[in-house]
CSV table of C-alpha atoms (C1' of nucleotides) in Angstrom, one decimal:
chain,number,residue,atom,x,y,z
A,16,MET,CA,77.9,-77.1,198.9
A,17,ALA,CA,80.7,-74.7,199.9
A,18,LYS,CA,79.3,-71.6,198.3
A,19,THR,CA,76.8,-70.0,200.6
A,20,ILE,CA,74.6,-67.1,199.8
A,21,LYS,CA,74.4,-64.8,202.8
A,22,VAL,CA,71.0,-63.2,203.2
A,23,VAL,CA,69.7,-60.5,205.5
A,24,LEU,CA,65.9,-60.5,205.9
A,25,ALA,CA,63.7,-57.4,206.6
A,26,GLU,CA,60.1,-58.0,207.5
A,27,ASP,CA,58.0,-56.4,210.2
A,28,GLN,CA,55.7,-59.2,211.1
A,29,GLY,CA,57.5,-61.5,213.5
A,30,MET,CA,55.7,-64.6,212.6
A,31,VAL,CA,56.3,-64.1,208.9
A,32,ARG,CA,59.9,-63.1,209.5
A,33,GLY,CA,60.7,-66.2,211.5
A,34,ALA,CA,58.9,-68.5,209.0
A,35,LEU,CA,60.7,-67.0,206.0
A,36,SER,CA,63.9,-67.3,207.8
A,37,VAL,CA,63.4,-71.0,208.3
A,38,LEU,CA,62.2,-71.4,204.7
A,39,LEU,CA,65.3,-69.9,203.3
A,40,GLY,CA,67.5,-71.5,205.9
A,41,ILE,CA,66.6,-75.1,204.8
A,42,GLU,CA,68.2,-74.4,201.4
A,43,PRO,CA,71.7,-75.9,201.4
A,44,ASP,CA,73.3,-72.9,199.6
A,45,ILE,CA,71.5,-70.1,201.5
A,46,GLU,CA,72.2,-68.8,205.0
A,47,VAL,CA,70.1,-66.2,206.7
A,48,VAL,CA,72.7,-64.3,208.7
A,49,ALA,CA,70.3,-61.9,210.4
A,50,SER,CA,66.8,-60.5,210.2
A,51,ALA,CA,65.3,-57.1,211.0
A,52,ALA,CA,61.9,-55.8,212.0
A,53,ASP,CA,62.3,-52.4,210.4
A,54,GLY,CA,64.1,-50.5,207.7
A,55,ASP,CA,66.7,-48.8,210.0
A,56,GLU,CA,67.7,-52.0,211.7
A,57,ALA,CA,68.0,-53.7,208.3
A,58,LEU,CA,70.3,-51.0,207.0
A,59,ARG,CA,72.5,-51.4,210.1
A,60,LEU,CA,72.7,-55.1,209.7
A,61,VAL,CA,73.6,-54.9,206.0
A,62,GLY,CA,76.4,-52.5,206.9
A,63,GLN,CA,77.7,-54.8,209.5
A,64,LEU,CA,77.3,-58.2,207.8
A,65,ARG,CA,77.6,-57.2,204.1
A,66,PRO,CA,75.3,-60.0,202.8
A,67,GLN,CA,75.1,-60.8,199.1
A,68,ILE,CA,71.4,-60.4,199.2
A,69,LEU,CA,68.8,-58.4,201.2
A,70,VAL,CA,65.3,-59.7,201.1
A,71,THR,CA,62.9,-56.9,202.2
A,72,ASP,CA,59.2,-56.2,202.6
A,73,ILE,CA,58.0,-52.7,201.5
A,74,GLU,CA,55.6,-51.6,204.2
A,75,MET,CA,57.6,-51.4,207.4
A,76,PRO,CA,58.0,-49.0,210.3
A,77,LYS,CA,60.8,-46.4,210.4
A,78,SER,CA,61.8,-46.6,206.8
A,79,THR,CA,60.1,-48.4,204.0
A,80,GLY,CA,61.6,-51.1,201.9
A,81,LEU,CA,61.8,-48.7,199.0
A,82,GLU,CA,63.8,-46.2,201.0
A,83,LEU,CA,65.9,-49.0,202.4
A,84,THR,CA,66.6,-50.2,198.9
A,85,ALA,CA,67.9,-46.8,197.7
A,86,ARG,CA,70.2,-46.5,200.7
A,87,VAL,CA,71.6,-50.0,200.4
A,88,ARG,CA,72.1,-49.3,196.7
A,89,ASN,CA,74.2,-46.2,197.6
A,90,LEU,CA,76.1,-47.4,200.6
A,91,TYR,CA,76.6,-51.0,200.0
A,92,PRO,CA,76.2,-51.6,196.2
A,93,GLU,CA,77.6,-55.1,196.5
A,94,THR,CA,74.4,-56.2,198.3
A,95,ARG,CA,71.6,-56.9,195.9
A,96,VAL,CA,68.0,-56.3,196.9
A,97,VAL,CA,65.0,-58.5,196.5
A,98,ILE,CA,61.7,-56.9,197.3
A,99,LEU,CA,59.1,-59.3,198.8
A,100,THR,CA,55.7,-57.7,199.1
A,101,THR,CA,51.9,-58.1,199.2
A,102,PHE,CA,51.3,-55.4,196.8
A,103,ALA,CA,50.9,-56.0,193.1
A,104,ARG,CA,50.9,-52.3,192.3
A,105,PRO,CA,52.7,-51.2,189.2
A,106,GLY,CA,53.6,-48.0,190.9
A,107,TYR,CA,55.5,-49.8,193.6
A,108,LEU,CA,57.4,-52.0,191.1
A,109,ARG,CA,58.4,-49.0,189.1
A,110,ARG,CA,59.7,-47.2,192.2
A,111,ALA,CA,61.4,-50.3,193.4
A,112,LEU,CA,63.3,-50.7,190.1
A,113,ASP,CA,64.2,-47.0,190.1
A,114,ALA,CA,65.6,-47.4,193.6
A,115,GLY,CA,67.8,-50.2,192.3
A,116,ALA,CA,66.1,-53.4,193.3
A,117,HIS,CA,67.1,-56.5,191.4
A,118,GLY,CA,64.1,-58.6,192.3
A,119,TYR,CA,60.4,-57.9,192.9
A,120,LEU,CA,58.4,-60.9,194.2
A,121,LEU,CA,54.9,-61.1,195.5
A,122,LYS,CA,53.9,-62.8,198.7
A,123,ASP,CA,51.1,-64.4,196.7
A,124,ARG,CA,53.5,-66.6,194.8
A,125,PRO,CA,54.4,-70.1,195.9
A,126,SER,CA,57.0,-70.2,198.6
A,127,THR,CA,59.3,-72.3,196.4
A,128,GLU,CA,60.0,-69.3,194.3
A,129,LEU,CA,61.7,-67.4,197.0
A,130,ALA,CA,64.9,-69.4,197.2
A,131,ASP,CA,65.0,-69.5,193.4
A,132,ALA,CA,64.7,-65.7,193.2
A,133,VAL,CA,67.5,-65.3,195.7
A,134,ARG,CA,69.8,-67.5,193.6
A,135,ARG,CA,69.0,-65.8,190.4
A,136,VAL,CA,69.5,-62.4,191.8
A,137,HIS,CA,72.7,-63.6,193.3
A,138,GLN,CA,73.8,-64.7,189.9
A,139,GLY,CA,73.3,-61.2,188.6
A,140,LEU,CA,69.9,-61.7,187.0
A,141,ARG,CA,66.8,-59.6,187.5
A,142,VAL,CA,63.7,-61.3,188.9
A,143,VAL,CA,60.4,-59.6,188.5
A,144,ASP,CA,57.0,-61.1,189.0
A,145,PRO,CA,55.9,-61.9,185.4
A,146,GLY,CA,52.3,-60.8,185.6
A,147,LEU,CA,53.3,-57.5,187.2
A,148,ALA,CA,56.1,-56.9,184.7
A,149,ALA,CA,53.6,-57.2,181.8
A,150,GLU,CA,51.3,-54.8,183.6
A,151,VAL,CA,53.9,-52.1,183.8
A,152,TRP,CA,54.3,-52.1,180.0
A,153,ASN,CA,50.6,-52.1,179.2
A,154,ALA,CA,50.3,-49.8,182.2
A,155,GLU,CA,47.1,-48.0,181.5
A,156,PRO,CA,48.0,-44.6,182.7
A,157,ASP,CA,45.9,-42.9,185.4
A,158,PRO,CA,43.0,-41.4,183.4
A,159,LEU,CA,42.0,-39.1,186.2
A,160,THR,CA,42.8,-35.4,186.4
A,161,ASP,CA,44.1,-33.9,189.7
A,162,ARG,CA,40.7,-32.5,190.5
A,163,GLU,CA,38.9,-35.7,189.7
A,164,ARG,CA,41.3,-37.7,191.8
A,165,GLU,CA,41.1,-35.4,194.8
A,166,ILE,CA,37.3,-35.3,194.7
A,167,LEU,CA,37.0,-39.1,194.2
A,168,ARG,CA,39.4,-39.6,197.1
A,169,ARG,CA,37.3,-37.5,199.5
A,170,ALA,CA,34.0,-39.1,198.3
A,171,GLY,CA,35.6,-42.5,198.8
A,172,GLU,CA,36.2,-41.7,202.4
A,173,GLY,CA,32.5,-41.0,203.0
A,174,GLU,CA,32.3,-37.2,202.4
A,175,SER,CA,29.1,-36.2,200.8
A,176,THR,CA,28.9,-34.1,197.6
A,177,ALA,CA,28.1,-31.0,199.7
A,178,GLU,CA,31.0,-31.6,202.1
A,179,VAL,CA,33.5,-32.0,199.3
A,180,ALA,CA,32.1,-28.9,197.6
A,181,LYS,CA,32.5,-26.9,200.7
A,182,ALA,CA,36.0,-28.1,201.5
A,183,LEU,CA,37.2,-27.4,198.0
A,184,ARG,CA,35.1,-24.2,197.5
A,185,LEU,CA,33.4,-25.6,194.5
A,186,SER,CA,29.7,-25.6,193.6
A,187,ASP,CA,27.7,-28.7,194.4
A,188,GLY,CA,27.1,-29.4,190.7
A,189,THR,CA,30.7,-29.1,189.8
A,190,VAL,CA,31.6,-31.8,192.3
A,191,ARG,CA,28.9,-34.0,190.9
A,192,ASN,CA,30.2,-33.4,187.4
A,193,TYR,CA,33.7,-34.5,188.4
A,194,LEU,CA,32.4,-37.6,190.1
A,195,SER,CA,30.3,-38.5,187.1
A,196,GLU,CA,33.3,-38.1,184.9
A,197,ALA,CA,35.5,-40.2,187.1
A,198,ILE,CA,32.9,-42.9,187.4
A,199,SER,CA,32.6,-43.0,183.7
A,200,LYS,CA,36.4,-43.0,183.1
A,201,LEU,CA,36.8,-45.9,185.5
A,202,GLY,CA,33.9,-47.9,184.2
A,203,ALA,CA,32.3,-48.0,187.6
A,204,HIS,CA,28.6,-47.7,188.5
A,205,ASN,CA,28.9,-45.4,191.5
A,206,ARG,CA,31.4,-43.4,193.5
A,207,VAL,CA,32.2,-46.2,195.9
A,208,GLU,CA,33.1,-48.7,193.2
A,209,ALA,CA,35.0,-46.0,191.4
A,210,ALA,CA,37.1,-45.2,194.5
A,211,ARG,CA,37.7,-48.9,195.0
A,212,LEU,CA,38.9,-49.5,191.5
A,213,ALA,CA,41.1,-46.4,191.5
A,214,ARG,CA,42.7,-47.5,194.8
A,215,ALA,CA,43.4,-51.0,193.5
A,216,LYS,CA,45.3,-49.4,190.6
A,217,GLY,CA,47.3,-47.2,193.0
A,218,TRP,CA,45.7,-44.1,191.5
A,219,LEU,CA,44.3,-42.6,194.7
B,8,MET,CA,57.7,-88.4,220.4
B,9,ALA,CA,55.1,-90.7,218.9
B,10,LYS,CA,52.1,-88.5,219.3
B,11,THR,CA,51.9,-86.2,216.3
B,12,ILE,CA,49.6,-83.2,216.2
B,13,LYS,CA,48.0,-83.0,212.7
B,14,VAL,CA,47.5,-79.5,211.5
B,15,VAL,CA,45.7,-78.0,208.5
B,16,LEU,CA,46.8,-74.5,207.5
B,17,ALA,CA,44.7,-71.9,205.8
B,18,GLU,CA,46.4,-68.8,204.5
B,19,ASP,CA,45.9,-67.0,201.2
B,20,GLN,CA,49.4,-65.7,200.6
B,21,GLY,CA,51.4,-68.5,199.0
B,22,MET,CA,54.8,-67.4,200.3
B,23,VAL,CA,53.5,-67.1,203.9
B,24,ARG,CA,51.6,-70.3,203.6
B,25,GLY,CA,54.6,-72.2,202.5
B,26,ALA,CA,56.9,-70.6,205.1
B,27,LEU,CA,54.5,-71.3,208.0
B,28,SER,CA,54.1,-74.8,206.8
B,29,VAL,CA,57.9,-75.4,207.0
B,30,LEU,CA,58.0,-73.6,210.3
B,31,LEU,CA,55.5,-75.9,211.9
B,32,GLY,CA,56.8,-78.9,210.1
B,33,ILE,CA,60.2,-78.8,211.7
B,34,GLU,CA,58.6,-79.4,215.1
B,35,PRO,CA,59.0,-83.0,216.0
B,36,ASP,CA,55.5,-83.4,217.3
B,37,ILE,CA,53.6,-81.4,214.7
B,38,GLU,CA,52.7,-82.4,211.1
B,39,VAL,CA,51.1,-80.1,208.6
B,40,VAL,CA,49.0,-82.6,206.7
B,41,ALA,CA,47.6,-80.0,204.2
B,42,SER,CA,47.3,-76.3,203.5
B,43,ALA,CA,44.7,-74.3,201.7
B,44,ALA,CA,44.6,-70.9,200.0
B,45,ASP,CA,41.0,-70.0,200.8
B,46,GLY,CA,38.2,-70.8,203.3
B,47,ASP,CA,36.2,-73.2,201.2
B,48,GLU,CA,39.2,-75.4,200.4
B,49,ALA,CA,40.2,-75.4,204.0
B,50,LEU,CA,36.8,-76.6,205.1
B,51,ARG,CA,37.0,-79.4,202.5
B,52,LEU,CA,40.4,-80.4,203.8
B,53,VAL,CA,39.3,-80.4,207.4
B,54,GLY,CA,36.4,-82.6,206.5
B,55,GLN,CA,38.7,-85.0,204.7
B,56,LEU,CA,41.6,-85.2,207.0
B,57,ARG,CA,40.1,-84.4,210.4
B,58,PRO,CA,43.2,-82.7,211.8
B,59,GLN,CA,43.4,-81.9,215.5
B,60,ILE,CA,44.2,-78.3,214.7
B,61,LEU,CA,43.2,-75.8,212.0
B,62,VAL,CA,45.5,-72.8,211.8
B,63,THR,CA,43.8,-70.1,209.8
B,64,ASP,CA,44.2,-66.5,208.7
B,65,ILE,CA,41.1,-64.2,208.8
B,66,GLU,CA,41.2,-62.3,205.6
B,67,MET,CA,40.9,-64.8,202.8
B,68,PRO,CA,39.0,-65.2,199.5
B,69,LYS,CA,35.7,-67.1,199.2
B,70,SER,CA,35.0,-67.4,202.9
B,71,THR,CA,36.8,-65.7,205.7
B,72,GLY,CA,38.6,-67.3,208.6
B,73,LEU,CA,35.8,-66.3,210.9
B,74,GLU,CA,33.1,-68.0,208.8
B,75,LEU,CA,35.4,-71.0,208.4
B,76,THR,CA,35.8,-71.2,212.2
B,77,ALA,CA,32.1,-71.3,212.7
B,78,ARG,CA,31.6,-74.0,210.1
B,79,VAL,CA,34.4,-76.2,211.5
B,80,ARG,CA,33.0,-75.7,214.9
B,81,ASN,CA,29.6,-77.1,213.8
B,82,LEU,CA,30.7,-79.8,211.4
B,83,TYR,CA,33.9,-81.1,212.9
B,84,PRO,CA,34.0,-80.0,216.5
B,85,GLU,CA,36.9,-82.3,217.3
B,86,THR,CA,39.1,-79.9,215.2
B,87,ARG,CA,40.2,-76.9,217.3
B,88,VAL,CA,40.9,-73.6,215.6
B,89,VAL,CA,43.8,-71.2,216.0
B,90,ILE,CA,43.3,-67.9,214.3
B,91,LEU,CA,46.5,-66.3,213.0
B,92,THR,CA,46.1,-62.8,211.8
B,93,THR,CA,47.6,-59.4,211.2
B,94,PHE,CA,44.7,-57.6,212.8
B,95,ALA,CA,44.7,-56.6,216.4
B,96,ARG,CA,41.1,-55.6,216.3
B,97,PRO,CA,39.0,-56.3,219.3
B,98,GLY,CA,36.0,-56.9,217.1
B,99,TYR,CA,37.8,-59.7,215.3
B,100,LEU,CA,38.9,-61.4,218.5
B,101,ARG,CA,35.4,-61.2,219.9
B,102,ARG,CA,33.9,-62.7,216.8
B,103,ALA,CA,36.6,-65.3,216.6
B,104,LEU,CA,35.9,-66.5,220.2
B,105,ASP,CA,32.1,-66.4,219.6
B,106,ALA,CA,32.7,-68.5,216.5
B,107,GLY,CA,34.4,-71.0,218.7
B,108,ALA,CA,38.1,-70.4,218.1
B,109,HIS,CA,40.5,-71.7,220.8
B,110,GLY,CA,43.4,-69.5,219.9
B,111,TYR,CA,43.9,-66.0,218.6
B,112,LEU,CA,47.5,-65.2,217.7
B,113,LEU,CA,48.9,-62.1,215.9
B,114,LYS,CA,51.4,-62.3,213.0
B,115,ASP,CA,53.4,-59.6,214.9
B,116,ARG,CA,54.4,-62.1,217.5
B,117,PRO,CA,57.7,-64.0,217.4
B,118,SER,CA,57.5,-67.1,215.2
B,119,THR,CA,58.4,-69.3,218.1
B,120,GLU,CA,55.0,-68.8,219.7
B,121,LEU,CA,53.1,-70.5,216.9
B,122,ALA,CA,54.1,-74.1,217.7
B,123,ASP,CA,53.6,-73.4,221.3
B,124,ALA,CA,50.1,-72.1,220.7
B,125,VAL,CA,49.3,-75.1,218.6
B,126,ARG,CA,50.4,-77.4,221.4
B,127,ARG,CA,48.5,-75.5,224.1
B,128,VAL,CA,45.3,-75.5,222.1
B,129,HIS,CA,45.8,-79.2,221.4
B,130,GLN,CA,46.0,-79.8,225.1
B,131,GLY,CA,42.6,-78.1,225.5
B,132,LEU,CA,43.9,-74.7,226.6
B,133,ARG,CA,42.9,-71.3,225.2
B,134,VAL,CA,45.6,-69.1,223.8
B,135,VAL,CA,44.8,-65.4,223.3
B,136,ASP,CA,47.2,-62.6,222.6
B,137,PRO,CA,47.5,-61.0,226.0
B,138,GLY,CA,47.4,-57.3,225.0
B,139,LEU,CA,44.4,-57.9,222.8
B,140,ALA,CA,42.6,-59.9,225.5
B,141,ALA,CA,42.7,-56.9,227.8
B,142,GLU,CA,41.3,-54.6,225.2
B,143,VAL,CA,38.3,-56.8,224.6
B,144,TRP,CA,36.8,-56.0,228.0
B,145,ASN,CA,36.9,-52.3,227.6
B,146,ALA,CA,35.8,-52.3,224.0
B,147,GLU,CA,32.4,-51.2,222.9
B,148,PRO,CA,30.6,-54.2,221.5
B,149,ASP,CA,29.7,-54.4,217.9
B,150,PRO,CA,26.2,-52.9,217.7
B,151,LEU,CA,25.4,-54.4,214.3
B,152,THR,CA,23.3,-57.5,213.7
B,153,ASP,CA,24.5,-60.1,211.2
B,154,ARG,CA,22.3,-58.9,208.5
B,155,GLU,CA,23.3,-55.3,209.0
B,156,ARG,CA,26.9,-56.2,208.9
B,157,GLU,CA,26.6,-58.3,205.7
B,158,ILE,CA,24.7,-55.6,203.9
B,159,LEU,CA,27.0,-52.8,205.1
B,160,ARG,CA,30.0,-54.8,203.9
B,161,ARG,CA,28.6,-55.3,200.4
B,162,ALA,CA,27.5,-51.7,200.2
B,163,GLY,CA,30.9,-50.6,201.3
B,164,GLU,CA,32.5,-52.5,198.4
B,165,GLY,CA,30.4,-50.5,195.9
B,166,GLU,CA,27.4,-52.7,195.4
B,167,SER,CA,24.2,-50.7,194.9
B,168,THR,CA,21.1,-51.2,197.0
B,169,ALA,CA,19.6,-53.2,194.1
B,170,GLU,CA,22.6,-55.4,193.7
B,171,VAL,CA,22.7,-56.2,197.4
B,172,ALA,CA,19.0,-57.0,197.4
B,173,LYS,CA,19.3,-59.3,194.5
B,174,ALA,CA,22.4,-61.1,195.9
B,175,LEU,CA,20.7,-61.7,199.3
B,176,ARG,CA,17.2,-62.2,197.8
B,177,LEU,CA,15.8,-59.3,199.8
B,178,SER,CA,13.5,-56.6,198.8
B,179,ASP,CA,15.0,-53.3,197.9
B,180,GLY,CA,13.3,-51.5,200.7
B,181,THR,CA,14.6,-54.0,203.3
B,182,VAL,CA,18.2,-53.4,202.3
B,183,ARG,CA,17.7,-49.7,202.6
B,184,ASN,CA,16.1,-50.2,206.0
B,185,TYR,CA,19.2,-52.2,207.2
B,186,LEU,CA,21.6,-49.6,205.9
B,187,SER,CA,19.6,-46.8,207.5
B,188,GLU,CA,19.7,-48.7,210.8
B,189,ALA,CA,23.5,-49.4,210.5
B,190,ILE,CA,24.2,-45.7,209.6
B,191,SER,CA,22.3,-44.5,212.6
B,192,LYS,CA,23.9,-47.0,215.0
B,193,LEU,CA,27.3,-46.0,213.9
B,194,GLY,CA,26.6,-42.3,213.9
B,195,ALA,CA,27.6,-41.9,210.3
B,196,HIS,CA,26.0,-39.8,207.6
B,197,ASN,CA,26.0,-42.3,204.7
B,198,ARG,CA,26.8,-45.8,203.9
B,199,VAL,CA,30.4,-45.1,202.9
B,200,GLU,CA,31.3,-43.4,206.2
B,201,ALA,CA,29.4,-46.1,208.1
B,202,ALA,CA,31.4,-48.9,206.3
B,203,ARG,CA,34.7,-47.0,207.0
B,204,LEU,CA,33.9,-46.6,210.7
B,205,ALA,CA,32.9,-50.2,211.1
B,206,ARG,CA,36.0,-51.5,209.3
B,207,ALA,CA,38.2,-49.5,211.6
B,208,LYS,CA,36.6,-51.1,214.6
B,209,GLY,CA,37.0,-54.6,213.1
B,210,TRP,CA,33.2,-55.1,212.8
B,211,LEU,CA,33.2,-55.8,209.1
C,16,DC,C1',45.7,-18.0,166.5
C,17,DT,C1',43.2,-22.0,166.6
C,18,DG,C1',42.1,-26.3,168.6
C,19,DT,C1',42.2,-29.0,172.7
C,20,DC,C1',41.9,-29.7,177.5
C,21,DA,C1',41.3,-28.8,182.5
C,22,DT,C1',38.6,-26.1,185.5
C,23,DG,C1',34.4,-24.4,186.9
C,24,DA,C1',29.5,-23.3,186.5
C,25,DT,C1',24.0,-23.9,185.7
C,26,DG,C1',19.7,-26.2,185.1
C,27,DA,C1',16.9,-30.2,184.5
C,28,DC,C1',15.8,-34.8,184.9
C,29,DA,C1',16.3,-39.6,186.3
C,30,DA,C1',17.9,-42.8,189.5
C,31,DG,C1',19.5,-44.1,193.9
C,32,DT,C1',19.6,-43.4,198.9
C,33,DG,C1',18.1,-42.4,203.7
C,34,DT,C1',14.2,-42.0,206.9
C,35,DC,C1',10.0,-43.2,209.1
C,36,DA,C1',5.7,-45.5,210.3
C,37,DT,C1',3.8,-49.6,210.3
C,38,DA,C1',3.2,-54.5,210.0
C,39,DC,C1',3.9,-59.7,210.4
C,40,DG,C1',6.1,-64.1,211.9
C,41,DC,C1',9.6,-66.3,214.6
C,42,DC,C1',12.4,-67.3,218.4
C,43,DG,C1',14.1,-67.2,223.0
C,44,DC,C1',13.8,-65.7,227.6
C,45,DA,C1',11.4,-64.5,231.9
D,3,DT,C1',2.1,-66.3,228.2
D,4,DG,C1',4.0,-62.2,226.9
D,5,DC,C1',7.8,-59.1,225.7
D,6,DG,C1',11.7,-57.9,223.1
D,7,DG,C1',14.7,-58.5,219.4
D,8,DC,C1',15.6,-60.0,214.8
D,9,DG,C1',14.4,-60.6,210.0
D,10,DT,C1',11.5,-59.2,206.4
D,11,DA,C1',8.3,-56.3,204.0
D,12,DT,C1',5.6,-52.0,202.1
D,13,DG,C1',4.6,-47.2,201.0
D,14,DA,C1',5.7,-42.5,201.2
D,15,DC,C1',8.5,-38.7,201.3
D,16,DA,C1',12.7,-35.9,201.1
D,17,DC,C1',17.1,-35.7,199.9
D,18,DT,C1',21.4,-37.1,197.4
D,19,DT,C1',23.6,-38.7,193.5
D,20,DG,C1',24.5,-39.5,188.6
D,21,DT,C1',23.9,-37.9,183.8
D,22,DC,C1',23.6,-34.7,180.2
D,23,DA,C1',23.6,-30.4,177.5
D,24,DT,C1',25.5,-26.2,177.5
D,25,DC,C1',28.4,-22.5,178.5
D,26,DA,C1',32.7,-19.5,179.9
D,27,DT,C1',37.6,-19.0,181.1
D,28,DG,C1',42.6,-19.6,180.9
D,29,DA,C1',46.6,-22.5,179.6
D,30,DC,C1',49.3,-24.6,176.2
D,31,DA,C1',50.8,-26.9,171.8
D,32,DG,C1',51.0,-26.8,167.2
DNA sequence: CTGTCATGATGACAAGTGTCATACGCCGCA
DNA sequence: TGCGGCGTATGACACTTGTCATCATGACAG
């Protein structure tokens, strides 16, 4: 196959970076021309090598995959970006698409999907994890008010009602009211579970 | 090279699992005979296939890599275990070695080290990340007993005292005793803070 | 200007949590 | 053989947390 898709790979964990590189490299039509351990290095490599595709993690040192995506979008628009991440958070997906990503793939998915996603994005298609895409539309919006969120966050870190009240200069009872409200909105049974649920949704 | 090292791989993220499998598979002397997405499946596969090496992540559904290591150690001692994890926590390393692991490798390291580590462990050597090994000697040891740890873990996820008691078939009061003890040992003021502190040290 | 909503408060009660003393059996180590 | 540590339990007490009713204020949309 003459037509080769050039890919740059950005991923901070060396072991995973190397393994993904091999995984993509065995495909006859894909060539990993370089890989980077952080966002800045990745941007430099994309500028130098002008790959058709950049595959990038989100959580990386120096600059995140989301920042990287936006920069690549502006500076080298001919390179399309596939986000590859652990996090199935609707908030991340939305921000990734806003930043101009063409693909959003979860590390949970079978490894066979990666090369496929690269090919599809190379052909100009969008590839978004189906479960996650659905979630974004149903997207229950964050039911918490700012106050509730802030108080739940602190309580979720281990601050007692009294400590939260002092820190925010509220009465003790008010803090308990907000927590009660938050617990009820989230369908939890106590502050710890409430904080955990909210965190999972990306609301904290 | 006739002698092939049979490996079972346990890692919950499909993408990483597939990629690591390919990475190890390209080595002429290593064969990945199966891979699992959780601890229970991994244990089953080890029992069935009796590989020389099990490469496992720590944080997995159903049972963790540390529990898995202990079980493999007891049931199939001829299989040696290499832990492959994101977490450079001394507590994890200590528990991994206590559980009978022969290798402890970080996902941060270059991917070339994985096959090497597998070979060394297969030869009967121990392979431990050097930076982490140093830390273990200075590190305060985990002050929690197994029971305290398990109970604190559950409480830290939002289970109430009553739920924990039911799940572990303990009396309500006993659970509160353990939590009280754990909170005091960790110098925390409540279960949430205690869980947070323990997690940061790698004790949960 | 009226209804709705977020913020903030109080008081009361029920439920859950943290602490302490005390106790028993088991195991391993000296 | 005895001591210490672990696991488990009970009862009692104080304290924290969760729920509910009720109220007051200010902002904002209709």
